[in-house]
Amino acid sequence: MEVSGKRRTKLTYSVSHGSAEDFVLFCIPCDRDGKRVPAKGFCTTCNEHLCKTCYKHHKKPAPTRNHVLLDEDSMPTTHTVQLYQDNFESCDDHQDEKQKYYCRDHDIVVCSVCVTLDHRTCKVEYIPKLSKHILDSEELNELMAEMKSLEEVCKLSIKRAKDEIKAISENHDKVIKAIHQFRKEINTRLDDMEKIVVEDAERISDKTQMILKSLSTGIEDIKDETVKKQVCLDNLIQRNCLDKLYVEMKVAKKRLIQIKMKAKQHSRINNNETVSFVKHQAIIDMLEKYKQLGEIVKSSNSENDAMMKETSTPPEDTSLNLEVVEEIDMKSASDTE
């Protein structure tokens, strides 16, 4: 496990474990990722050996664009391990001192003052002495493997998070689409309900108008017949046709009785009737009771496409107070308990 507070600023190597004749130079950047790739070039600026791929892409990024590169024939063939001097961290408690010691008893790095004050009886070792074989230590390898494993777990978690975000977005679209579809269904149903009421009102209006038109026509006929009888009688009076006048008078008198009865029947028809629209109280109550089209509910199954309830029931009335009034004896004669 890597000691906290100690930061390795730069440690590069390119050696193989064997004789000098079997020595192979490896790519330093790839080696940091745990890959052993033979070196095919060298960067004099970075002072590192590079593989064919790293050599090819070394000049593309802006930070390394102006670095000086040597090909395989010109690169150094030395197998010296290059250790760059570590920069020790300052002690948190003693800013002028560097944390150059490791306390095995407390598993922490400390400065010389800390050793003197708090770790005199502990097993304290000098870090530069311990770090000589750190590259081949099992602790470093296990730490690197653990960090690599953690990196893969993080990558998987990130992927899952992105997938969840995508699923949530798609689910949101489904919910909004369902709300809009429900609204369309309500609009269609309201249009049908409105059409029924409008047609009923038009039917009543047409029937009333037809009756009134018939009444108007009947009265118009009575008026015309009355006028004709009057003209006929006036004409006979002026011509002094007494016999004819007598006959027409009797006929007109009898017809007048019939006309009066017909006019009286027409007058009984109420032509002042009006209609009005009465709202259904149940619909008014429903609009007062429900302030939204439905409810948004959560589902524990993320793969379930049915994310919404088709219908929602009103919440249970928790305002009711239950009280025991009396106990009823349900025991029969055959009960043994």
PDB file of N, CA and C in Angstrom, residues 97-175:
ATOM      1  N   GLU A  97      10.199  20.857   8.092  1.00  0.00           N
ATOM      2  CA  GLU A  97      10.746  19.509   8.030  1.00  0.00           C
ATOM      3  C   GLU A  97      10.071  18.709   6.916  1.00  0.00           C
ATOM      4  N   LYS A  98      10.819  17.758   6.320  1.00  0.00           N
ATOM      5  CA  LYS A  98      10.300  16.898   5.270  1.00  0.00           C
ATOM      6  C   LYS A  98       9.964  15.530   5.844  1.00  0.00           C
ATOM      7  N   GLN A  99       8.942  14.928   5.267  1.00  0.00           N
ATOM      8  CA  GLN A  99       8.519  13.602   5.732  1.00  0.00           C
ATOM      9  C   GLN A  99       9.378  12.538   5.051  1.00  0.00           C
ATOM     10  N   LYS A 100      10.488  12.221   5.665  1.00  0.00           N
ATOM     11  CA  LYS A 100      11.452  11.284   5.090  1.00  0.00           C
ATOM     12  C   LYS A 100      11.464   9.942   5.804  1.00  0.00           C
ATOM     13  N   TYR A 101      10.604   9.744   6.794  1.00  0.00           N
ATOM     14  CA  TYR A 101      10.628   8.520   7.587  1.00  0.00           C
ATOM     15  C   TYR A 101       9.248   7.851   7.572  1.00  0.00           C
ATOM     16  N   TYR A 102       9.312   6.536   7.720  1.00  0.00           N
ATOM     17  CA  TYR A 102       8.074   5.752   7.716  1.00  0.00           C
ATOM     18  C   TYR A 102       7.976   4.981   9.020  1.00  0.00           C
ATOM     19  N   CYS A 103       6.854   5.159   9.729  1.00  0.00           N
ATOM     20  CA  CYS A 103       6.621   4.459  10.982  1.00  0.00           C
ATOM     21  C   CYS A 103       5.763   3.242  10.706  1.00  0.00           C
ATOM     22  N   ARG A 104       6.377   2.050  10.915  1.00  0.00           N
ATOM     23  CA  ARG A 104       5.641   0.817  10.644  1.00  0.00           C
ATOM     24  C   ARG A 104       4.544   0.564  11.675  1.00  0.00           C
ATOM     25  N   ASP A 105       4.777   1.012  12.896  1.00  0.00           N
ATOM     26  CA  ASP A 105       3.774   0.763  13.935  1.00  0.00           C
ATOM     27  C   ASP A 105       2.475   1.526  13.670  1.00  0.00           C
ATOM     28  N   HIS A 106       2.597   2.753  13.150  1.00  0.00           N
ATOM     29  CA  HIS A 106       1.409   3.574  12.885  1.00  0.00           C
ATOM     30  C   HIS A 106       1.062   3.664  11.406  1.00  0.00           C
ATOM     31  N   ASP A 107       1.903   3.091  10.543  1.00  0.00           N
ATOM     32  CA  ASP A 107       1.673   3.081   9.086  1.00  0.00           C
ATOM     33  C   ASP A 107       1.481   4.501   8.538  1.00  0.00           C
ATOM     34  N   ILE A 108       2.397   5.391   8.927  1.00  0.00           N
ATOM     35  CA  ILE A 108       2.352   6.765   8.435  1.00  0.00           C
ATOM     36  C   ILE A 108       3.761   7.238   8.146  1.00  0.00           C
ATOM     37  N   VAL A 109       3.861   8.289   7.315  1.00  0.00           N
ATOM     38  CA  VAL A 109       5.152   8.921   7.056  1.00  0.00           C
ATOM     39  C   VAL A 109       5.273  10.128   7.973  1.00  0.00           C
ATOM     40  N   VAL A 110       6.495  10.356   8.492  1.00  0.00           N
ATOM     41  CA  VAL A 110       6.704  11.422   9.475  1.00  0.00           C
ATOM     42  C   VAL A 110       8.032  12.113   9.197  1.00  0.00           C
ATOM     43  N   CYS A 111       8.209  13.244   9.836  1.00  0.00           N
ATOM     44  CA  CYS A 111       9.476  13.962   9.744  1.00  0.00           C
ATOM     45  C   CYS A 111      10.352  13.607  10.951  1.00  0.00           C
ATOM     46  N   SER A 112      11.569  14.136  10.990  1.00  0.00           N
ATOM     47  CA  SER A 112      12.493  13.821  12.075  1.00  0.00           C
ATOM     48  C   SER A 112      11.996  14.347  13.412  1.00  0.00           C
ATOM     49  N   VAL A 113      11.324  15.482  13.398  1.00  0.00           N
ATOM     50  CA  VAL A 113      10.792  16.034  14.641  1.00  0.00           C
ATOM     51  C   VAL A 113       9.682  15.136  15.181  1.00  0.00           C
ATOM     52  N   CYS A 114       8.813  14.648  14.261  1.00  0.00           N
ATOM     53  CA  CYS A 114       7.738  13.743  14.691  1.00  0.00           C
ATOM     54  C   CYS A 114       8.317  12.483  15.314  1.00  0.00           C
ATOM     55  N   VAL A 115       9.415  11.986  14.707  1.00  0.00           N
ATOM     56  CA  VAL A 115      10.058  10.787  15.248  1.00  0.00           C
ATOM     57  C   VAL A 115      10.531  11.040  16.669  1.00  0.00           C
ATOM     58  N   THR A 116      11.171  12.185  16.857  1.00  0.00           N
ATOM     59  CA  THR A 116      11.716  12.521  18.175  1.00  0.00           C
ATOM     60  C   THR A 116      10.626  12.698  19.213  1.00  0.00           C
ATOM     61  N   LEU A 117       9.519  13.331  18.807  1.00  0.00           N
ATOM     62  CA  LEU A 117       8.482  13.668  19.776  1.00  0.00           C
ATOM     63  C   LEU A 117       7.488  12.530  20.023  1.00  0.00           C
ATOM     64  N   ASP A 118       7.076  11.843  18.942  1.00  0.00           N
ATOM     65  CA  ASP A 118       5.952  10.921  19.077  1.00  0.00           C
ATOM     66  C   ASP A 118       6.259   9.485  18.691  1.00  0.00           C
ATOM     67  N   HIS A 119       7.424   9.213  18.096  1.00  0.00           N
ATOM     68  CA  HIS A 119       7.667   7.850  17.593  1.00  0.00           C
ATOM     69  C   HIS A 119       9.018   7.303  18.040  1.00  0.00           C
ATOM     70  N   ARG A 120       9.459   7.685  19.212  1.00  0.00           N
ATOM     71  CA  ARG A 120      10.774   7.247  19.684  1.00  0.00           C
ATOM     72  C   ARG A 120      10.802   5.744  19.957  1.00  0.00           C
ATOM     73  N   THR A 121       9.676   5.159  20.344  1.00  0.00           N
ATOM     74  CA  THR A 121       9.628   3.728  20.646  1.00  0.00           C
ATOM     75  C   THR A 121       9.113   2.903  19.470  1.00  0.00           C
ATOM     76  N   CYS A 122       8.805   3.577  18.349  1.00  0.00           N
ATOM     77  CA  CYS A 122       8.260   2.880  17.184  1.00  0.00           C
ATOM     78  C   CYS A 122       9.383   2.384  16.289  1.00  0.00           C
ATOM     79  N   LYS A 123       8.998   1.510  15.374  1.00  0.00           N
ATOM     80  CA  LYS A 123       9.949   1.039  14.366  1.00  0.00           C
ATOM     81  C   LYS A 123       9.896   2.003  13.189  1.00  0.00           C
ATOM     82  N   VAL A 124      10.882   2.899  13.110  1.00  0.00           N
ATOM     83  CA  VAL A 124      10.925   3.944  12.096  1.00  0.00           C
ATOM     84  C   VAL A 124      12.057   3.641  11.119  1.00  0.00           C
ATOM     85  N   GLU A 125      11.764   3.784   9.813  1.00  0.00           N
ATOM     86  CA  GLU A 125      12.766   3.501   8.788  1.00  0.00           C
ATOM     87  C   GLU A 125      12.886   4.680   7.841  1.00  0.00           C
ATOM     88  N   TYR A 126      14.073   4.789   7.236  1.00  0.00           N
ATOM     89  CA  TYR A 126      14.385   5.882   6.303  1.00  0.00           C
ATOM     90  C   TYR A 126      13.797   5.540   4.931  1.00  0.00           C
ATOM     91  N   ILE A 127      12.944   6.442   4.412  1.00  0.00           N
ATOM     92  CA  ILE A 127      12.200   6.163   3.171  1.00  0.00           C
ATOM     93  C   ILE A 127      13.115   5.914   1.978  1.00  0.00           C
ATOM     94  N   PRO A 128      14.188   6.713   1.724  1.00  0.00           N
ATOM     95  CA  PRO A 128      15.060   6.405   0.578  1.00  0.00           C
ATOM     96  C   PRO A 128      15.638   5.005   0.627  1.00  0.00           C
ATOM     97  N   LYS A 129      15.835   4.453   1.811  1.00  0.00           N
ATOM     98  CA  LYS A 129      16.327   3.087   1.931  1.00  0.00           C
ATOM     99  C   LYS A 129      15.237   2.083   1.557  1.00  0.00           C
ATOM    100  N   LEU A 130      13.991   2.384   1.968  1.00  0.00           N
ATOM    101  CA  LEU A 130      12.876   1.479   1.669  1.00  0.00           C
ATOM    102  C   LEU A 130      12.474   1.509   0.199  1.00  0.00           C
ATOM    103  N   SER A 131      12.680   2.641  -0.449  1.00  0.00           N
ATOM    104  CA  SER A 131      12.172   2.810  -1.818  1.00  0.00           C
ATOM    105  C   SER A 131      13.070   2.201  -2.885  1.00  0.00           C
ATOM    106  N   LYS A 132      14.217   1.682  -2.506  1.00  0.00           N
ATOM    107  CA  LYS A 132      15.149   1.151  -3.513  1.00  0.00           C
ATOM    108  C   LYS A 132      14.550  -0.020  -4.277  1.00  0.00           C
ATOM    109  N   HIS A 133      13.796  -0.834  -3.618  1.00  0.00           N
ATOM    110  CA  HIS A 133      13.230  -2.032  -4.253  1.00  0.00           C
ATOM    111  C   HIS A 133      11.708  -1.928  -4.423  1.00  0.00           C
ATOM    112  N   ILE A 134      11.195  -0.710  -4.419  1.00  0.00           N
ATOM    113  CA  ILE A 134       9.741  -0.517  -4.498  1.00  0.00           C
ATOM    114  C   ILE A 134       9.168  -0.996  -5.822  1.00  0.00           C
ATOM    115  N   LEU A 135       9.992  -0.885  -6.911  1.00  0.00           N
ATOM    116  CA  LEU A 135       9.473  -1.256  -8.239  1.00  0.00           C
ATOM    117  C   LEU A 135       9.144  -2.729  -8.337  1.00  0.00           C
ATOM    118  N   ASP A 136       9.867  -3.565  -7.587  1.00  0.00           N
ATOM    119  CA  ASP A 136       9.634  -5.001  -7.645  1.00  0.00           C
ATOM    120  C   ASP A 136       8.822  -5.506  -6.457  1.00  0.00           C
ATOM    121  N   SER A 137       8.295  -4.611  -5.658  1.00  0.00           N
ATOM    122  CA  SER A 137       7.582  -5.026  -4.452  1.00  0.00           C
ATOM    123  C   SER A 137       6.179  -5.526  -4.781  1.00  0.00           C
ATOM    124  N   GLU A 138       5.762  -6.501  -4.024  1.00  0.00           N
ATOM    125  CA  GLU A 138       4.413  -7.056  -4.183  1.00  0.00           C
ATOM    126  C   GLU A 138       3.355  -6.028  -3.777  1.00  0.00           C
ATOM    127  N   GLU A 139       3.703  -5.200  -2.798  1.00  0.00           N
ATOM    128  CA  GLU A 139       2.775  -4.180  -2.328  1.00  0.00           C
ATOM    129  C   GLU A 139       2.411  -3.202  -3.436  1.00  0.00           C
ATOM    130  N   LEU A 140       3.419  -2.747  -4.207  1.00  0.00           N
ATOM    131  CA  LEU A 140       3.172  -1.819  -5.307  1.00  0.00           C
ATOM    132  C   LEU A 140       2.342  -2.489  -6.393  1.00  0.00           C
ATOM    133  N   ASN A 141       2.703  -3.750  -6.722  1.00  0.00           N
ATOM    134  CA  ASN A 141       1.957  -4.468  -7.752  1.00  0.00           C
ATOM    135  C   ASN A 141       0.498  -4.670  -7.357  1.00  0.00           C
ATOM    136  N   GLU A 142       0.295  -5.020  -6.078  1.00  0.00           N
ATOM    137  CA  GLU A 142      -1.082  -5.198  -5.608  1.00  0.00           C
ATOM    138  C   GLU A 142      -1.843  -3.880  -5.637  1.00  0.00           C
ATOM    139  N   LEU A 143      -1.166  -2.790  -5.242  1.00  0.00           N
ATOM    140  CA  LEU A 143      -1.815  -1.490  -5.263  1.00  0.00           C
ATOM    141  C   LEU A 143      -2.193  -1.076  -6.677  1.00  0.00           C
ATOM    142  N   MET A 144      -1.258  -1.269  -7.616  1.00  0.00           N
ATOM    143  CA  MET A 144      -1.538  -0.912  -9.002  1.00  0.00           C
ATOM    144  C   MET A 144      -2.685  -1.750  -9.561  1.00  0.00           C
ATOM    145  N   ALA A 145      -2.680  -3.051  -9.200  1.00  0.00           N
ATOM    146  CA  ALA A 145      -3.763  -3.924  -9.673  1.00  0.00           C
ATOM    147  C   ALA A 145      -5.097  -3.502  -9.071  1.00  0.00           C
ATOM    148  N   GLU A 146      -5.062  -3.139  -7.769  1.00  0.00           N
ATOM    149  CA  GLU A 146      -6.286  -2.706  -7.108  1.00  0.00           C
ATOM    150  C   GLU A 146      -6.808  -1.410  -7.710  1.00  0.00           C
ATOM    151  N   MET A 147      -5.883  -0.475  -8.010  1.00  0.00           N
ATOM    152  CA  MET A 147      -6.297   0.788  -8.615  1.00  0.00           C
ATOM    153  C   MET A 147      -6.838   0.560 -10.026  1.00  0.00           C
ATOM    154  N   LYS A 148      -6.213  -0.367 -10.754  1.00  0.00           N
ATOM    155  CA  LYS A 148      -6.704  -0.693 -12.094  1.00  0.00           C
ATOM    156  C   LYS A 148      -8.102  -1.286 -12.009  1.00  0.00           C
ATOM    157  N   SER A 149      -8.292  -2.172 -11.013  1.00  0.00           N
ATOM    158  CA  SER A 149      -9.614  -2.768 -10.823  1.00  0.00           C
ATOM    159  C   SER A 149     -10.636  -1.703 -10.461  1.00  0.00           C
ATOM    160  N   LEU A 150     -10.227  -0.772  -9.586  1.00  0.00           N
ATOM    161  CA  LEU A 150     -11.130   0.318  -9.206  1.00  0.00           C
ATOM    162  C   LEU A 150     -11.468   1.195 -10.402  1.00  0.00           C
ATOM    163  N   GLU A 151     -10.479   1.410 -11.261  1.00  0.00           N
ATOM    164  CA  GLU A 151     -10.717   2.203 -12.469  1.00  0.00           C
ATOM    165  C   GLU A 151     -11.768   1.541 -13.346  1.00  0.00           C
ATOM    166  N   GLU A 152     -11.678   0.196 -13.483  1.00  0.00           N
ATOM    167  CA  GLU A 152     -12.658  -0.521 -14.300  1.00  0.00           C
ATOM    168  C   GLU A 152     -14.043  -0.443 -13.669  1.00  0.00           C
ATOM    169  N   VAL A 153     -14.076  -0.531 -12.325  1.00  0.00           N
ATOM    170  CA  VAL A 153     -15.366  -0.420 -11.639  1.00  0.00           C
ATOM    171  C   VAL A 153     -15.971   0.960 -11.867  1.00  0.00           C
ATOM    172  N   CYS A 154     -15.121   1.989 -11.800  1.00  0.00           N
ATOM    173  CA  CYS A 154     -15.593   3.360 -12.031  1.00  0.00           C
ATOM    174  C   CYS A 154     -16.103   3.524 -13.458  1.00  0.00           C
ATOM    175  N   LYS A 155     -15.364   2.944 -14.414  1.00  0.00           N
ATOM    176  CA  LYS A 155     -15.799   3.028 -15.808  1.00  0.00           C
ATOM    177  C   LYS A 155     -17.158   2.371 -15.980  1.00  0.00           C
ATOM    178  N   LEU A 156     -17.320   1.190 -15.340  1.00  0.00           N
ATOM    179  CA  LEU A 156     -18.599   0.495 -15.440  1.00  0.00           C
ATOM    180  C   LEU A 156     -19.713   1.309 -14.790  1.00  0.00           C
ATOM    181  N   SER A 157     -19.390   1.916 -13.640  1.00  0.00           N
ATOM    182  CA  SER A 157     -20.398   2.732 -12.959  1.00  0.00           C
ATOM    183  C   SER A 157     -20.787   3.946 -13.797  1.00  0.00           C
ATOM    184  N   ILE A 158     -19.792   4.558 -14.434  1.00  0.00           N
ATOM    185  CA  ILE A 158     -20.065   5.715 -15.295  1.00  0.00           C
ATOM    186  C   ILE A 158     -20.959   5.309 -16.462  1.00  0.00           C
ATOM    187  N   LYS A 159     -20.639   4.141 -17.043  1.00  0.00           N
ATOM    188  CA  LYS A 159     -21.455   3.648 -18.161  1.00  0.00           C
ATOM    189  C   LYS A 159     -22.884   3.381 -17.709  1.00  0.00           C
ATOM    190  N   ARG A 160     -23.014   2.764 -16.532  1.00  0.00           N
ATOM    191  CA  ARG A 160     -24.354   2.499 -16.018  1.00  0.00           C
ATOM    192  C   ARG A 160     -25.099   3.794 -15.740  1.00  0.00           C
ATOM    193  N   ALA A 161     -24.371   4.778 -15.198  1.00  0.00           N
ATOM    194  CA  ALA A 161     -25.007   6.070 -14.917  1.00  0.00           C
ATOM    195  C   ALA A 161     -25.498   6.723 -16.210  1.00  0.00           C
ATOM    196  N   LYS A 162     -24.663   6.660 -17.255  1.00  0.00           N
ATOM    197  CA  LYS A 162     -25.068   7.227 -18.547  1.00  0.00           C
ATOM    198  C   LYS A 162     -26.272   6.485 -19.109  1.00  0.00           C
ATOM    199  N   ASP A 163     -26.248   5.146 -18.959  1.00  0.00           N
ATOM    200  CA  ASP A 163     -27.390   4.364 -19.435  1.00  0.00           C
ATOM    201  C   ASP A 163     -28.653   4.721 -18.658  1.00  0.00           C
ATOM    202  N   GLU A 164     -28.495   4.940 -17.335  1.00  0.00           N
ATOM    203  CA  GLU A 164     -29.648   5.310 -16.515  1.00  0.00           C
ATOM    204  C   GLU A 164     -30.180   6.682 -16.917  1.00  0.00           C
ATOM    205  N   ILE A 165     -29.247   7.609 -17.171  1.00  0.00           N
ATOM    206  CA  ILE A 165     -29.667   8.955 -17.601  1.00  0.00           C
ATOM    207  C   ILE A 165     -30.439   8.873 -18.906  1.00  0.00           C
ATOM    208  N   LYS A 166     -29.942   8.047 -19.828  1.00  0.00           N
ATOM    209  CA  LYS A 166     -30.626   7.875 -21.111  1.00  0.00           C
ATOM    210  C   LYS A 166     -31.999   7.249 -20.906  1.00  0.00           C
ATOM    211  N   ALA A 167     -32.044   6.226 -20.023  1.00  0.00           N
ATOM    212  CA  ALA A 167     -33.323   5.561 -19.760  1.00  0.00           C
ATOM    213  C   ALA A 167     -34.315   6.516 -19.105  1.00  0.00           C
ATOM    214  N   ILE A 168     -33.816   7.344 -18.173  1.00  0.00           N
ATOM    215  CA  ILE A 168     -34.689   8.319 -17.508  1.00  0.00           C
ATOM    216  C   ILE A 168     -35.234   9.325 -18.517  1.00  0.00           C
ATOM    217  N   SER A 169     -34.362   9.753 -19.443  1.00  0.00           N
ATOM    218  CA  SER A 169     -34.794  10.705 -20.468  1.00  0.00           C
ATOM    219  C   SER A 169     -35.862  10.084 -21.365  1.00  0.00           C
ATOM    220  N   GLU A 170     -35.627   8.817 -21.769  1.00  0.00           N
ATOM    221  CA  GLU A 170     -36.615   8.130 -22.601  1.00  0.00           C
ATOM    222  C   GLU A 170     -37.912   7.922 -21.837  1.00  0.00           C
ATOM    223  N   ASN A 171     -37.790   7.566 -20.548  1.00  0.00           N
ATOM    224  CA  ASN A 171     -38.978   7.390 -19.731  1.00  0.00           C
ATOM    225  C   ASN A 171     -39.754   8.693 -19.590  1.00  0.00           C
ATOM    226  N   HIS A 172     -39.006   9.810 -19.431  1.00  0.00           N
ATOM    227  CA  HIS A 172     -39.645  11.131 -19.341  1.00  0.00           C
ATOM    228  C   HIS A 172     -40.443  11.426 -20.610  1.00  0.00           C
ATOM    229  N   ASP A 173     -39.858  11.111 -21.756  1.00  0.00           N
ATOM    230  CA  ASP A 173     -40.563  11.345 -23.022  1.00  0.00           C
ATOM    231  C   ASP A 173     -41.844  10.514 -23.090  1.00  0.00           C
ATOM    232  N   LYS A 174     -41.775   9.250 -22.593  1.00  0.00           N
ATOM    233  CA  LYS A 174     -42.952   8.399 -22.597  1.00  0.00           C
ATOM    234  C   LYS A 174     -44.044   8.974 -21.704  1.00  0.00           C
ATOM    235  N   VAL A 175     -43.632   9.473 -20.535  1.00  0.00           N
ATOM    236  CA  VAL A 175     -44.607  10.034 -19.596  1.00  0.00           C
ATOM    237  C   VAL A 175     -45.292  11.254 -20.199  1.00  0.00           C
TER     238      VAL A 175
END
